[in-house]
XYZ file of C-alpha atoms in Angstrom:
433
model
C -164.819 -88.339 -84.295
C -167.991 -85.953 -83.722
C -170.834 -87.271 -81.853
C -173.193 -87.370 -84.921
C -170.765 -89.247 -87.197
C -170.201 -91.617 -84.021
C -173.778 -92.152 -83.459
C -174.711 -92.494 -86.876
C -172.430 -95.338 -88.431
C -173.067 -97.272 -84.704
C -176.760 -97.323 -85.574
C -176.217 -97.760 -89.356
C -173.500 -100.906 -88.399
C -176.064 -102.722 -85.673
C -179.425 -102.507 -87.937
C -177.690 -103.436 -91.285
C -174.220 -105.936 -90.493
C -175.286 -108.749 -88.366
C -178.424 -109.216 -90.516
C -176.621 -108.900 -93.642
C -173.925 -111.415 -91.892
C -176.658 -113.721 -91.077
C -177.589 -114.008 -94.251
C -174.448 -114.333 -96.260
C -173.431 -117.124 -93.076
C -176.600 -118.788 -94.699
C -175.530 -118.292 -98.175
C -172.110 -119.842 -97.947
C -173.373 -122.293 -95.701
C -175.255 -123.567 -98.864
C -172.421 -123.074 -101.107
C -170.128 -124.876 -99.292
C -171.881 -127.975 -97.125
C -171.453 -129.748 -100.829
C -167.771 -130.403 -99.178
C -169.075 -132.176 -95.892
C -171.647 -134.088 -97.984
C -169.006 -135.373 -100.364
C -167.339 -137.147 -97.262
C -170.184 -140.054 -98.434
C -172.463 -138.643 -101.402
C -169.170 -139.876 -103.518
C -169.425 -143.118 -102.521
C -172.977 -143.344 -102.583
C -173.280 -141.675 -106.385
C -170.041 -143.035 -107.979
C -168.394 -139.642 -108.202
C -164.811 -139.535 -108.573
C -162.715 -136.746 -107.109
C -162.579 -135.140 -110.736
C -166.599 -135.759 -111.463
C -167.006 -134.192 -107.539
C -165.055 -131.339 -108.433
C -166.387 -130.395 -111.482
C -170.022 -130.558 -110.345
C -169.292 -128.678 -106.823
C -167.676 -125.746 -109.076
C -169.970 -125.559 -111.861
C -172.016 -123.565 -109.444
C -169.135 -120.253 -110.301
C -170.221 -120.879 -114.211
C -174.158 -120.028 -113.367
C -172.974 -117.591 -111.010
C -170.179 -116.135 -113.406
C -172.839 -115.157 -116.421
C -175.509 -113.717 -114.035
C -173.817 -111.908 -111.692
C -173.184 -108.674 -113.560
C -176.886 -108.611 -114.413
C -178.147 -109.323 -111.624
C -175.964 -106.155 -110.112
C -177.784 -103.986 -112.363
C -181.370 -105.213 -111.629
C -179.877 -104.610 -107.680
C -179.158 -101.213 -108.676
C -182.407 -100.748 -110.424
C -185.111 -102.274 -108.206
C -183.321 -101.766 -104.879
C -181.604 -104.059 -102.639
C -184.802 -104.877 -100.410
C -186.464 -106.637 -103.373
C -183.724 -108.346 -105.366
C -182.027 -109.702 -102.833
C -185.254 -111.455 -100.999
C -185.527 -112.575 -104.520
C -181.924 -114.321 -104.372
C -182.272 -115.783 -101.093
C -185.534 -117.444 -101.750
C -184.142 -118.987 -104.976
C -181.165 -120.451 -104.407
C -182.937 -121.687 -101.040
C -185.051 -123.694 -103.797
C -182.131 -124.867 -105.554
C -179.970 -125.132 -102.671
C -182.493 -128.208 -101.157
C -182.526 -129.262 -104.690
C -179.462 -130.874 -104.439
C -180.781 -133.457 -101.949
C -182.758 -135.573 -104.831
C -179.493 -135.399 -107.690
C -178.892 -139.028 -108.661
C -175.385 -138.765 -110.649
C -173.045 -136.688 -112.234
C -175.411 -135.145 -114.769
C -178.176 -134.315 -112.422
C -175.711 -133.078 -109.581
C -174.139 -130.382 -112.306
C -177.655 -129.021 -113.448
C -178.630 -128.203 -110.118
C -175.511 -126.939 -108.998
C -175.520 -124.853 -112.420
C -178.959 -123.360 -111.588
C -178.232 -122.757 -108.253
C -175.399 -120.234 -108.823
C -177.470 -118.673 -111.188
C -179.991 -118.266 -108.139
C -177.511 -117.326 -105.867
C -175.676 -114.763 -108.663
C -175.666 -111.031 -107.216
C -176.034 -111.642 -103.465
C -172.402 -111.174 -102.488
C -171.449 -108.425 -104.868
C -174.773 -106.527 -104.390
C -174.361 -106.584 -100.867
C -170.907 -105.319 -100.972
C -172.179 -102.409 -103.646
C -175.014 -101.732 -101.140
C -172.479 -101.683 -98.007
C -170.724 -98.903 -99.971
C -174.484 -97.049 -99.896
C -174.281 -96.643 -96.428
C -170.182 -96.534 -95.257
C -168.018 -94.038 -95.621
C -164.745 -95.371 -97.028
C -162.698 -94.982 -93.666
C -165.353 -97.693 -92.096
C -164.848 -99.912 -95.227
C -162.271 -102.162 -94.085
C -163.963 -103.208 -90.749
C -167.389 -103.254 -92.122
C -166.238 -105.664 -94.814
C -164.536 -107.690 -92.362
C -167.743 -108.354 -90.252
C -169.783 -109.084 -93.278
C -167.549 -111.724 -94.658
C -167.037 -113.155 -90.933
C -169.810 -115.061 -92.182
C -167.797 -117.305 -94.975
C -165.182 -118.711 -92.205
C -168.016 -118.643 -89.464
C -169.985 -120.779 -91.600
C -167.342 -123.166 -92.527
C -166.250 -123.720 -88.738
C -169.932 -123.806 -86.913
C -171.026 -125.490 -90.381
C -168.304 -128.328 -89.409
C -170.587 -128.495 -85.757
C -173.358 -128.126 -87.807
C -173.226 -130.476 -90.471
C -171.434 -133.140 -88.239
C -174.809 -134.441 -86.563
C -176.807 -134.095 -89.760
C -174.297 -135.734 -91.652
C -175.190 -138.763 -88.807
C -179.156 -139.100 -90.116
C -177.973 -141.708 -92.353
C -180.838 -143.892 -92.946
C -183.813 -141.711 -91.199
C -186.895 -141.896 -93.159
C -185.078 -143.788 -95.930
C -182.546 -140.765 -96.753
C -178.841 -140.331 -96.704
C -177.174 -138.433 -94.257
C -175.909 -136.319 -97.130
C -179.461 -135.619 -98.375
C -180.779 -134.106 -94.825
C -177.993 -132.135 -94.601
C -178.804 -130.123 -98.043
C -182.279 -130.323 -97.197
C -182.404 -128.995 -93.674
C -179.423 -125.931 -94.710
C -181.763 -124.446 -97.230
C -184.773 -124.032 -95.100
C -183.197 -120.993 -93.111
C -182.582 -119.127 -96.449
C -186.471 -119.758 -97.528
C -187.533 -117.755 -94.303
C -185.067 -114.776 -94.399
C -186.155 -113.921 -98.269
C -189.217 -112.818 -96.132
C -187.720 -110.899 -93.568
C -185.321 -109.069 -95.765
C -188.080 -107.913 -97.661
C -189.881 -106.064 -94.921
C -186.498 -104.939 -92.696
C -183.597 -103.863 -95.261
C -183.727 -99.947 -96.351
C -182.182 -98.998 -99.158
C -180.844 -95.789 -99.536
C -179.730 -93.727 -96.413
C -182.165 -91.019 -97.294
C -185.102 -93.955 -96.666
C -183.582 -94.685 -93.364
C -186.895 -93.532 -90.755
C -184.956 -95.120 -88.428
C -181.631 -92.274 -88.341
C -182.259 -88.438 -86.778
C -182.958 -85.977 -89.756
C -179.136 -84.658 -88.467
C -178.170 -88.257 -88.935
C -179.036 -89.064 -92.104
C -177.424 -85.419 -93.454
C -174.484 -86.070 -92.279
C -174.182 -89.578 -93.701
C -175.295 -88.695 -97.243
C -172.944 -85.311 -97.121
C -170.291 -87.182 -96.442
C -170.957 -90.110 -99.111
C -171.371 -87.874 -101.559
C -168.244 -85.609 -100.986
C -166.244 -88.748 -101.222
C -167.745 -89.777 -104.523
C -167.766 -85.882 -105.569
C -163.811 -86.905 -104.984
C -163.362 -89.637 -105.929
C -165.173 -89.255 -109.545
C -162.732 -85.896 -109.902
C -160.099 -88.394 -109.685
C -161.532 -91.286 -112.422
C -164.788 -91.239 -113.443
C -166.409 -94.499 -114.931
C -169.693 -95.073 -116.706
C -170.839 -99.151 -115.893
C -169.680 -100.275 -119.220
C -166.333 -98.469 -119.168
C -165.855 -100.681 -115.542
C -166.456 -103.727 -117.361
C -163.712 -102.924 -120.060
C -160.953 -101.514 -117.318
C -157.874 -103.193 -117.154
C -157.602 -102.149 -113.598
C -160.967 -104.074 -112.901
C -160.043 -107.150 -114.482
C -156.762 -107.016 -113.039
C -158.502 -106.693 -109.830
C -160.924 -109.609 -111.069
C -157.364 -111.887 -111.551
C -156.522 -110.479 -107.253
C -159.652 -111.586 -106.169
C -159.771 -114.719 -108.325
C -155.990 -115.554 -106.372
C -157.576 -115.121 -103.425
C -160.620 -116.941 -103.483
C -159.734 -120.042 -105.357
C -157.470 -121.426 -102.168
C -160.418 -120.420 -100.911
C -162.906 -123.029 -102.700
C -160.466 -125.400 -102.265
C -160.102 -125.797 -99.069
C -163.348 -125.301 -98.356
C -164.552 -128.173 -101.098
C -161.052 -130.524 -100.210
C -159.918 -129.904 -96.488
C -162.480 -132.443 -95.111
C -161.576 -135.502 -97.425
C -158.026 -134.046 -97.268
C -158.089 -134.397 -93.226
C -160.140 -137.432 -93.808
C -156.975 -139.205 -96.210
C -155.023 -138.817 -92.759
C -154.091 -141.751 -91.281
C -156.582 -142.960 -88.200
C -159.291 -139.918 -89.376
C -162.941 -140.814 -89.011
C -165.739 -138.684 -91.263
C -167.013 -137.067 -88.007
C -162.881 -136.137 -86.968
C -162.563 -134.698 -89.958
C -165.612 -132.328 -90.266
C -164.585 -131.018 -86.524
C -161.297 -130.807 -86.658
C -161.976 -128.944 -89.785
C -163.474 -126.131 -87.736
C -160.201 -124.916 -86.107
C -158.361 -123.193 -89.816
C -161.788 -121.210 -90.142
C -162.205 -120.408 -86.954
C -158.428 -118.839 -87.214
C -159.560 -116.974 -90.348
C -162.800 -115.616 -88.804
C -160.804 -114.026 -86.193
C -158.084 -112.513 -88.102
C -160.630 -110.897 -90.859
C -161.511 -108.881 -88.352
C -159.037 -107.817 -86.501
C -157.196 -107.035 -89.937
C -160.002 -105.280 -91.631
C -159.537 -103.093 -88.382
C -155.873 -102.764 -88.641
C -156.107 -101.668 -92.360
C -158.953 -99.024 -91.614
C -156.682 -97.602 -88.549
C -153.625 -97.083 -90.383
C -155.482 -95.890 -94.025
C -153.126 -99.277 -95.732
C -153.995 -100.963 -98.554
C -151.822 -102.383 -100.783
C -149.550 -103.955 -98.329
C -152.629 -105.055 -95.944
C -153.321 -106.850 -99.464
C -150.182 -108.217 -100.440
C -148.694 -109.507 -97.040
C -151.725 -111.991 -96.043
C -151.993 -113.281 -99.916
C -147.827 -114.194 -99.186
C -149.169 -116.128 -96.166
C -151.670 -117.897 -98.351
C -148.963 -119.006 -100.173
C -146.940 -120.345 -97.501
C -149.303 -121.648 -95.660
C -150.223 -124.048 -98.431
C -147.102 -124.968 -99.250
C -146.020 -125.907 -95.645
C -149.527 -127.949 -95.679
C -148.298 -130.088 -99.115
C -145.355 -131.221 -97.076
C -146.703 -132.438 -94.154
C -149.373 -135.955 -93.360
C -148.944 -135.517 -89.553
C -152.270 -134.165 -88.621
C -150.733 -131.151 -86.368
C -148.434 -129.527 -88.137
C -151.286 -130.347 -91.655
C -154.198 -127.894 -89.371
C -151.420 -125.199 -88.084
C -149.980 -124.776 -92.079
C -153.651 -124.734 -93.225
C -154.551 -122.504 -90.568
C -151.776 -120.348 -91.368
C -153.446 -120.154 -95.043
C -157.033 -119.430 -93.574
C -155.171 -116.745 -92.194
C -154.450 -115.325 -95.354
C -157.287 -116.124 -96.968
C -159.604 -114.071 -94.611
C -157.416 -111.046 -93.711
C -157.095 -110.715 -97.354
C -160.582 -110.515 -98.057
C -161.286 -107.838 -95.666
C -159.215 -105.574 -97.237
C -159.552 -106.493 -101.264
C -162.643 -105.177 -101.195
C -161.579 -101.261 -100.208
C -159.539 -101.652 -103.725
C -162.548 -101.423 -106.061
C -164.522 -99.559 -103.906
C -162.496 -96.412 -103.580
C -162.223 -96.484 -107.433
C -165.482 -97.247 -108.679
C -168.393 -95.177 -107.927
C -172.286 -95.105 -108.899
C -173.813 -97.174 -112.031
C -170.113 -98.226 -112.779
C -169.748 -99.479 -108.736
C -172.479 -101.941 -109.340
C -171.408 -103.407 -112.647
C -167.777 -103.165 -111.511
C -168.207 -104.782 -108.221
C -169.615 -107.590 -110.046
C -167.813 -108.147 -112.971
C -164.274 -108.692 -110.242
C -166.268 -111.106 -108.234
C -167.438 -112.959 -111.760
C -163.801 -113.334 -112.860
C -162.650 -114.140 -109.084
C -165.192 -116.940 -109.130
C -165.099 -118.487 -112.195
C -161.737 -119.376 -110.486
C -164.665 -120.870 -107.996
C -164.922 -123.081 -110.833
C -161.577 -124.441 -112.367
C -159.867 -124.176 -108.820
C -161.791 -127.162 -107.506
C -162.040 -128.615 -111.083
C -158.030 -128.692 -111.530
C -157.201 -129.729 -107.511
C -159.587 -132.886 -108.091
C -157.836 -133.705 -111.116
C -154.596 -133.201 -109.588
C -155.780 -135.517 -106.908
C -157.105 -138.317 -108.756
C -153.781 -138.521 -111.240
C -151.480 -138.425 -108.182
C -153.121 -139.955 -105.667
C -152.234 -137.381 -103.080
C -152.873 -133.307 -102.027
C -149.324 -132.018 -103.047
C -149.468 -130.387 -106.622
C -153.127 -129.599 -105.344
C -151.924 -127.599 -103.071
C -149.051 -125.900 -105.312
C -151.499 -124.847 -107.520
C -153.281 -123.140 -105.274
C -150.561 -121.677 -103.396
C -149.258 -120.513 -107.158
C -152.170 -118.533 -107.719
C -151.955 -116.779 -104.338
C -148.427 -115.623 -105.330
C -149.917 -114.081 -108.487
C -152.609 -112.237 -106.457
C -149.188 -110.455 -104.837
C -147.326 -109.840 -108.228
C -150.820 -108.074 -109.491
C -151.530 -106.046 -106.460
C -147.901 -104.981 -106.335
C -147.965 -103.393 -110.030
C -151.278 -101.862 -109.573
C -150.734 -100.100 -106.020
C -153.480 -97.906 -105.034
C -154.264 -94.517 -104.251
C -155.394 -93.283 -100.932
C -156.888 -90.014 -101.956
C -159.857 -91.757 -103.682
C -161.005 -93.470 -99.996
C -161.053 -89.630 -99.436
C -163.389 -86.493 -99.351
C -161.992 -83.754 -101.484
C -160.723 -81.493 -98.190
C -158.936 -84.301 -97.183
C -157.283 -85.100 -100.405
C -156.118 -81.712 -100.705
C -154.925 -81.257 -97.661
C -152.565 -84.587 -98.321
């Protein structure tokens, strides 16, 4: 590696990933803490498991129908602007959620604030691919989405004392906890405004030398990769590879939501669990999965692998969640879920290169978002079908099937699609292979 390409993606990582990371830790921080405050806001609302479900995944219906839009406005106005926008909105919404007094009011909210939230992830991973070549995708992507099993561990030693200010000033425990989480996201719509650039040739802060070799090399791989397939944004919508990859992603992620909405009252049904036992021992499956993203975004980017970087961790989901349904000791329930989160995470890291070395431009932005709209919507049913599993059984263990079936399909898609290296490429390098 030369010493401008060296220099240039080490400055380009350290001024845009931990901020970006910060702020998606923040994001899913407020997406998720709805499954440490149902540990007592069910009790203290009425909600049954089903009720709880359906309201903490009607957020993915909000965020299903705006997403795509929003994309397009990203693309359009820049990410500096929209994405302030989006954090200071679902922010709002996010502390909304504090004052819901039932079912009804507890879905609204939790409608409105995916529709807040609806573009963040997908227009950060579309702006990501502004900036990184695709040999850097893999570990970039990693360390970007270190945030979602960072926030569910240190959100387990976050939420744990919070979750304890039952009673101050005449509020639930539950309520402080979605009140105090969305203050953080308030105050970074502000900074993102005046720090994020967006478009390398923008970027005041790179050498002249820099920012010409980062934008010739960007655009030889897209030069490449649109001699290979070439998309207009409403041809990426109507793909079958997209939505195929939509159906990957949507394997991945809902195991995903429902662990992160279940494990706690799923730890908590153990025998001899407190609340506060089951929020921190909670934090040890994340913390697993934080680790591993990165290391396996890493290992995927060394070796140029794919499609088996893909398909291997989604088989571990899988397992890992079937070896959880058959298990109540409390051990061997953390190591099989751990084995999962696992999975979970190393997948993600690398799902994303899939899209990414196919789509490119306009089509990039509305394709990016349309595969995390179908993933998601999973987001919704996942949690929606677990709960109802749960109440009509009385137990985890079809709960966790289902998930674990949906994983496996994840592996049977990305097996028939496969992928193509030469389109992570620049054209000298394709020919040469």
């Amino acid at each position: 590696m030369d010493t401008v390409e060296q220099r240039t993606i080490s400055k380009v990582t350290w001024r845009l990933v931990p901020f970006l990371g910060l702020c998606y830790f923040i994001a899913y921080l407020d997406r998720v803490n709805v499954g440490f405050a149902g540990l007592t806001m069910r009790g203290d609302l009425g909600l049954s498991s089903e009720v709880f479900g359906m309201a903490a995944g009607i957020f993915f219906i909000g965020y299903f129908l705006f997403e795509v839009p929003s994309n397009m406005a990203l693309n359009k106005f820049g990410a500096r602007r929209w994405i302030a926008r989006i954090m200071f909105t679902w922010g709002i919404m996010s502390g909304a959620q504090a004052f819901v007094t039932g079912g009804t009011s507890f879905n609204i909210v939790r409608f409105f604030l995916g529709v807040a939230e609806a573009g963040f992830f997908p227009g950060v991973i579309f702006y990501l691919t502004l900036w990184f070549p695709s040999a850097y995708r893999g570990r970039i992507i990693g360390w970007f989405m270190f945030a979602i099993p960072l926030s569910s561990a240190l959100g387990s030693l976050i939420s744990a004392p919070i979750m304890n200010m039952q009673g101050f000033h005449g509020l639930h425990g539950w309520q402080w906890l979605f009140i105090i989480e969305a203050i953080p996201s308030i105050i970074l719509a502000f900074v993102v405004w005046f720090y994020l650039t967006d478009r390398p040739a923008q970027a005041t802060w790179l050498a002249p030398e820099e920012r010409d070799w980062l934008q010739g090399r960007l655009d030889a791989e897209r030069a490449n990769r649109e001699s290979i397939v070439k998309l207009s944004w409403t041809q990426s919508l109507t793909s079958p590879r997209v939505i195929a990859l939509g159906f990957v992603y949507m394997g991945i992620v809902v195991p995903l939501y429902g662990l992160t909405f279940f494990l706690p009252q799923i730890l908590k049904a153990l025998p001899g669990i407190s609340n506060t036992e089951a929020i921190l021992v909670n934090f040890f499956p994340f913390a697993v999965g934080a680790i591993c993203m990165v290391l396996w975004g890493r290992f995927s980017d060394a070796t140029g692998e794919r499609k088996w970087s893909t398909i291997f961790p989604c088989a571990m989901i899988a397992l890992g969640l079937v070896l959880a349904s058959y298990t109540d000791d409390l051990t061997l329930k953390v190591v099989a879920v751990s084995l999962a989160s696992f999975g979970i995470f190393s997948a993600l890291a690398v799902f994303w290169t899939l899209p990414t070395a196919y789509l490119s431009g306009a089509a990039a932005a509305a394709g990016i978002a349309w595969i995390n709209s179908i993933g998601n919507l999973g987001g919704y049913f996942g949690p929606t079908i677990f709960g109802g599993l749960r109440d009509h059984f009385g137990s985890d263990f079809y709960g966790m099937l289902f998930l674990a079936a949906l994983a496996l399909l994840a592996v049977v898609l990305v097996l028939v699609l496969g992928h193509d290296r030469r389109m992570e490429q620049a054209g000298s390098e394709a020919a040469a292979e």
